[in-house]
Amino acid sequence: RVSLVDLAVALKNSGRDVLKKVSRNLGRRSADRLSREIDRLGPVRLSEVEATRRRVLEEILGLKETGLPLEPDEVSAEP
């Protein structure tokens, strides 16, 4: 599972198109929480953003290999 905080860090400084695409694939409440979390984070070191993006990508690829569909509810609110 990917925590909301990890997803927010991974999306930090992403373009609007990326944020819109991710938000469209989440439920409205989850998308709102994600947006608030990104705003709440403030400045984040680029090295931390890149490391978190790698972890999120590894999780997504691991789920993809299982053949299970990726559901928006896979995003956890837990850190």
CSV table of N, CA and C in Angstrom, one decimal:
chain,number,residue,atom,x,y,z
A,1,ARG,N,0.8,-1.2,0.0
A,1,ARG,CA,0.0,0.0,0.0
A,1,ARG,C,0.9,1.2,0.0
A,2,VAL,N,0.4,2.3,-0.6
A,2,VAL,CA,1.1,3.6,-0.7
A,2,VAL,C,0.3,4.5,0.3
A,3,SER,N,1.1,5.1,1.2
A,3,SER,CA,0.4,6.0,2.1
A,3,SER,C,0.1,7.3,1.4
A,4,LEU,N,-0.8,8.0,2.0
A,4,LEU,CA,-1.2,9.3,1.4
A,4,LEU,C,0.0,10.3,1.5
A,5,VAL,N,0.7,10.3,2.5
A,5,VAL,CA,1.9,11.1,2.7
A,5,VAL,C,2.9,10.8,1.6
A,6,ASP,N,3.2,9.5,1.4
A,6,ASP,CA,4.2,9.1,0.3
A,6,ASP,C,3.7,9.6,-1.0
A,7,LEU,N,2.4,9.4,-1.3
A,7,LEU,CA,1.9,9.8,-2.6
A,7,LEU,C,2.0,11.3,-2.8
A,8,ALA,N,1.7,12.1,-1.7
A,8,ALA,CA,1.8,13.5,-1.8
A,8,ALA,C,3.2,14.0,-2.0
A,9,VAL,N,4.2,13.3,-1.3
A,9,VAL,CA,5.6,13.7,-1.5
A,9,VAL,C,6.0,13.3,-3.0
A,10,ALA,N,5.6,12.1,-3.4
A,10,ALA,CA,6.0,11.7,-4.8
A,10,ALA,C,5.4,12.7,-5.9
A,11,LEU,N,4.3,13.3,-5.6
A,11,LEU,CA,3.6,14.2,-6.5
A,11,LEU,C,4.1,15.6,-6.4
A,12,LYS,N,4.8,15.9,-5.3
A,12,LYS,CA,5.3,17.2,-5.1
A,12,LYS,C,6.0,17.8,-6.3
A,13,ASN,N,5.7,19.0,-6.7
A,13,ASN,CA,6.3,19.6,-7.9
A,13,ASN,C,6.0,18.9,-9.2
A,14,SER,N,5.0,18.1,-9.2
A,14,SER,CA,4.6,17.5,-10.5
A,14,SER,C,3.8,18.5,-11.2
A,15,GLY,N,3.7,18.3,-12.5
A,15,GLY,CA,2.8,19.2,-13.3
A,15,GLY,C,1.4,19.1,-13.0
A,16,ARG,N,0.6,20.1,-13.4
A,16,ARG,CA,-0.8,20.0,-13.2
A,16,ARG,C,-1.5,18.8,-13.9
A,17,ASP,N,-1.0,18.5,-15.1
A,17,ASP,CA,-1.6,17.3,-15.8
A,17,ASP,C,-1.4,16.1,-15.0
A,18,VAL,N,-0.3,15.9,-14.4
A,18,VAL,CA,-0.1,14.6,-13.6
A,18,VAL,C,-1.0,14.6,-12.4
A,19,LEU,N,-1.1,15.8,-11.7
A,19,LEU,CA,-2.0,15.8,-10.5
A,19,LEU,C,-3.4,15.6,-10.9
A,20,LYS,N,-3.9,16.2,-12.0
A,20,LYS,CA,-5.2,15.9,-12.5
A,20,LYS,C,-5.5,14.5,-12.8
A,21,LYS,N,-4.5,13.8,-13.5
A,21,LYS,CA,-4.7,12.4,-13.8
A,21,LYS,C,-4.8,11.6,-12.6
A,22,VAL,N,-3.9,11.8,-11.6
A,22,VAL,CA,-4.0,11.0,-10.4
A,22,VAL,C,-5.3,11.3,-9.7
A,23,SER,N,-5.7,12.5,-9.5
A,23,SER,CA,-6.9,12.9,-8.8
A,23,SER,C,-8.1,12.3,-9.4
A,24,ARG,N,-8.2,12.2,-10.8
A,24,ARG,CA,-9.3,11.6,-11.5
A,24,ARG,C,-9.4,10.1,-11.2
A,25,ASN,N,-8.3,9.5,-10.8
A,25,ASN,CA,-8.4,8.1,-10.5
A,25,ASN,C,-8.6,7.8,-9.0
A,26,LEU,N,-8.8,8.8,-8.2
A,26,LEU,CA,-9.1,8.6,-6.8
A,26,LEU,C,-10.6,9.1,-6.6
A,27,GLY,N,-11.1,8.6,-5.5
A,27,GLY,CA,-12.4,9.1,-5.1
A,27,GLY,C,-12.3,10.6,-4.7
A,28,ARG,N,-13.4,11.3,-4.7
A,28,ARG,CA,-13.4,12.7,-4.5
A,28,ARG,C,-12.7,13.1,-3.1
A,29,ARG,N,-13.1,12.3,-2.1
A,29,ARG,CA,-12.6,12.6,-0.7
A,29,ARG,C,-11.1,12.3,-0.7
A,30,SER,N,-10.7,11.2,-1.3
A,30,SER,CA,-9.2,10.9,-1.4
A,30,SER,C,-8.4,12.0,-2.1
A,31,ALA,N,-9.0,12.4,-3.3
A,31,ALA,CA,-8.3,13.5,-4.0
A,31,ALA,C,-8.2,14.8,-3.3
A,32,ASP,N,-9.3,15.1,-2.5
A,32,ASP,CA,-9.2,16.3,-1.7
A,32,ASP,C,-8.2,16.2,-0.6
A,33,ARG,N,-8.1,15.0,0.1
A,33,ARG,CA,-7.1,14.8,1.1
A,33,ARG,C,-5.7,14.9,0.5
A,34,LEU,N,-5.5,14.3,-0.7
A,34,LEU,CA,-4.2,14.3,-1.3
A,34,LEU,C,-3.8,15.8,-1.6
A,35,SER,N,-4.7,16.6,-2.1
A,35,SER,CA,-4.5,18.0,-2.5
A,35,SER,C,-4.1,18.7,-1.2
A,36,ARG,N,-4.8,18.5,-0.1
A,36,ARG,CA,-4.5,19.2,1.1
A,36,ARG,C,-3.1,18.8,1.7
A,37,GLU,N,-2.8,17.5,1.5
A,37,GLU,CA,-1.6,17.0,2.0
A,37,GLU,C,-0.4,17.6,1.2
A,38,ILE,N,-0.5,17.7,-0.1
A,38,ILE,CA,0.5,18.3,-0.9
A,38,ILE,C,0.7,19.7,-0.5
A,39,ASP,N,-0.4,20.5,-0.2
A,39,ASP,CA,-0.3,21.9,0.2
A,39,ASP,C,0.4,22.0,1.6
A,40,ARG,N,0.0,21.1,2.5
A,40,ARG,CA,0.5,21.1,3.8
A,40,ARG,C,2.0,20.8,3.9
A,41,LEU,N,2.5,20.0,3.0
A,41,LEU,CA,3.9,19.6,3.0
A,41,LEU,C,4.9,20.7,3.0
A,42,GLY,N,4.6,21.8,2.3
A,42,GLY,CA,5.6,22.8,2.2
A,42,GLY,C,6.8,22.3,1.4
A,43,PRO,N,8.0,23.0,1.5
A,43,PRO,CA,9.1,22.6,0.7
A,43,PRO,C,9.6,21.2,1.1
A,44,VAL,N,10.0,20.4,0.1
A,44,VAL,CA,10.5,19.0,0.3
A,44,VAL,C,11.8,18.9,-0.5
A,45,ARG,N,12.8,18.3,0.1
A,45,ARG,CA,14.1,18.1,-0.7
A,45,ARG,C,13.8,17.3,-1.9
A,46,LEU,N,14.5,17.7,-3.0
A,46,LEU,CA,14.4,16.9,-4.2
A,46,LEU,C,14.8,15.5,-4.1
A,47,SER,N,15.8,15.2,-3.3
A,47,SER,CA,16.3,13.8,-3.1
A,47,SER,C,15.2,13.0,-2.4
A,48,GLU,N,14.4,13.6,-1.5
A,48,GLU,CA,13.3,12.9,-0.8
A,48,GLU,C,12.2,12.6,-1.8
A,49,VAL,N,11.9,13.6,-2.6
A,49,VAL,CA,10.8,13.4,-3.6
A,49,VAL,C,11.2,12.3,-4.6
A,50,GLU,N,12.4,12.3,-5.0
A,50,GLU,CA,12.9,11.2,-6.0
A,50,GLU,C,12.9,9.8,-5.3
A,51,ALA,N,13.3,9.8,-4.1
A,51,ALA,CA,13.3,8.5,-3.4
A,51,ALA,C,11.9,8.0,-3.2
A,52,THR,N,11.0,8.9,-2.8
A,52,THR,CA,9.6,8.5,-2.6
A,52,THR,C,9.0,8.0,-3.9
A,53,ARG,N,9.3,8.7,-5.0
A,53,ARG,CA,8.8,8.3,-6.3
A,53,ARG,C,9.2,6.9,-6.7
A,54,ARG,N,10.5,6.6,-6.4
A,54,ARG,CA,11.0,5.3,-6.7
A,54,ARG,C,10.2,4.2,-5.8
A,55,ARG,N,10.0,4.5,-4.6
A,55,ARG,CA,9.2,3.6,-3.7
A,55,ARG,C,7.8,3.4,-4.2
A,56,VAL,N,7.1,4.5,-4.6
A,56,VAL,CA,5.8,4.4,-5.1
A,56,VAL,C,5.7,3.6,-6.4
A,57,LEU,N,6.7,3.9,-7.3
A,57,LEU,CA,6.7,3.1,-8.6
A,57,LEU,C,7.0,1.6,-8.3
A,58,GLU,N,7.9,1.3,-7.4
A,58,GLU,CA,8.1,-0.1,-7.1
A,58,GLU,C,6.9,-0.8,-6.6
A,59,GLU,N,6.1,-0.1,-5.8
A,59,GLU,CA,4.8,-0.7,-5.3
A,59,GLU,C,3.9,-0.9,-6.4
A,60,ILE,N,3.7,0.1,-7.3
A,60,ILE,CA,2.8,0.0,-8.4
A,60,ILE,C,3.2,-1.2,-9.3
A,61,LEU,N,4.5,-1.3,-9.6
A,61,LEU,CA,5.0,-2.3,-10.5
A,61,LEU,C,4.8,-3.7,-9.8
A,62,GLY,N,5.0,-3.8,-8.5
A,62,GLY,CA,4.7,-5.0,-7.8
A,62,GLY,C,3.3,-5.4,-7.9
A,63,LEU,N,2.4,-4.5,-7.8
A,63,LEU,CA,1.0,-4.8,-7.9
A,63,LEU,C,0.6,-5.2,-9.3
A,64,LYS,N,1.2,-4.5,-10.3
A,64,LYS,CA,1.0,-4.9,-11.7
A,64,LYS,C,1.4,-6.3,-12.0
A,65,GLU,N,2.5,-6.7,-11.4
A,65,GLU,CA,3.0,-8.1,-11.7
A,65,GLU,C,2.1,-9.1,-11.1
A,66,THR,N,1.3,-8.8,-10.1
A,66,THR,CA,0.4,-9.8,-9.5
A,66,THR,C,-0.8,-10.0,-10.4
A,67,GLY,N,-1.0,-9.1,-11.3
A,67,GLY,CA,-2.2,-9.2,-12.2
A,67,GLY,C,-3.5,-8.6,-11.6
A,68,LEU,N,-3.4,-8.2,-10.3
A,68,LEU,CA,-4.5,-7.6,-9.7
A,68,LEU,C,-4.8,-6.2,-10.2
A,69,PRO,N,-6.0,-5.8,-10.3
A,69,PRO,CA,-6.3,-4.5,-10.8
A,69,PRO,C,-5.9,-3.5,-9.7
A,70,LEU,N,-5.4,-2.3,-10.1
A,70,LEU,CA,-5.1,-1.3,-9.2
A,70,LEU,C,-6.3,-0.4,-8.9
A,71,GLU,N,-6.7,-0.5,-7.6
A,71,GLU,CA,-7.9,0.3,-7.2
A,71,GLU,C,-7.5,1.6,-6.5
A,72,PRO,N,-8.3,2.6,-6.7
A,72,PRO,CA,-8.0,3.9,-6.0
A,72,PRO,C,-7.9,3.7,-4.5
A,73,ASP,N,-8.7,2.7,-3.9
A,73,ASP,CA,-8.7,2.5,-2.5
A,73,ASP,C,-7.4,1.9,-2.0
A,74,GLU,N,-6.5,1.6,-2.9
A,74,GLU,CA,-5.2,1.1,-2.5
A,74,GLU,C,-4.3,2.2,-1.8
A,75,VAL,N,-4.7,3.4,-2.0
A,75,VAL,CA,-4.0,4.5,-1.3
A,75,VAL,C,-4.5,4.6,0.1
A,76,SER,N,-3.6,4.4,1.0
A,76,SER,CA,-3.9,4.4,2.4
A,76,SER,C,-3.7,5.8,3.0
A,77,ALA,N,-4.5,6.2,4.0
A,77,ALA,CA,-4.3,7.4,4.7
A,77,ALA,C,-3.3,7.3,5.8
A,78,GLU,N,-2.8,6.1,6.0
A,78,GLU,CA,-1.8,5.9,7.0
A,78,GLU,C,-0.4,6.2,6.5
A,79,PRO,N,0.5,6.9,7.4
A,79,PRO,CA,1.8,7.1,6.9
A,79,PRO,C,2.7,5.9,6.8
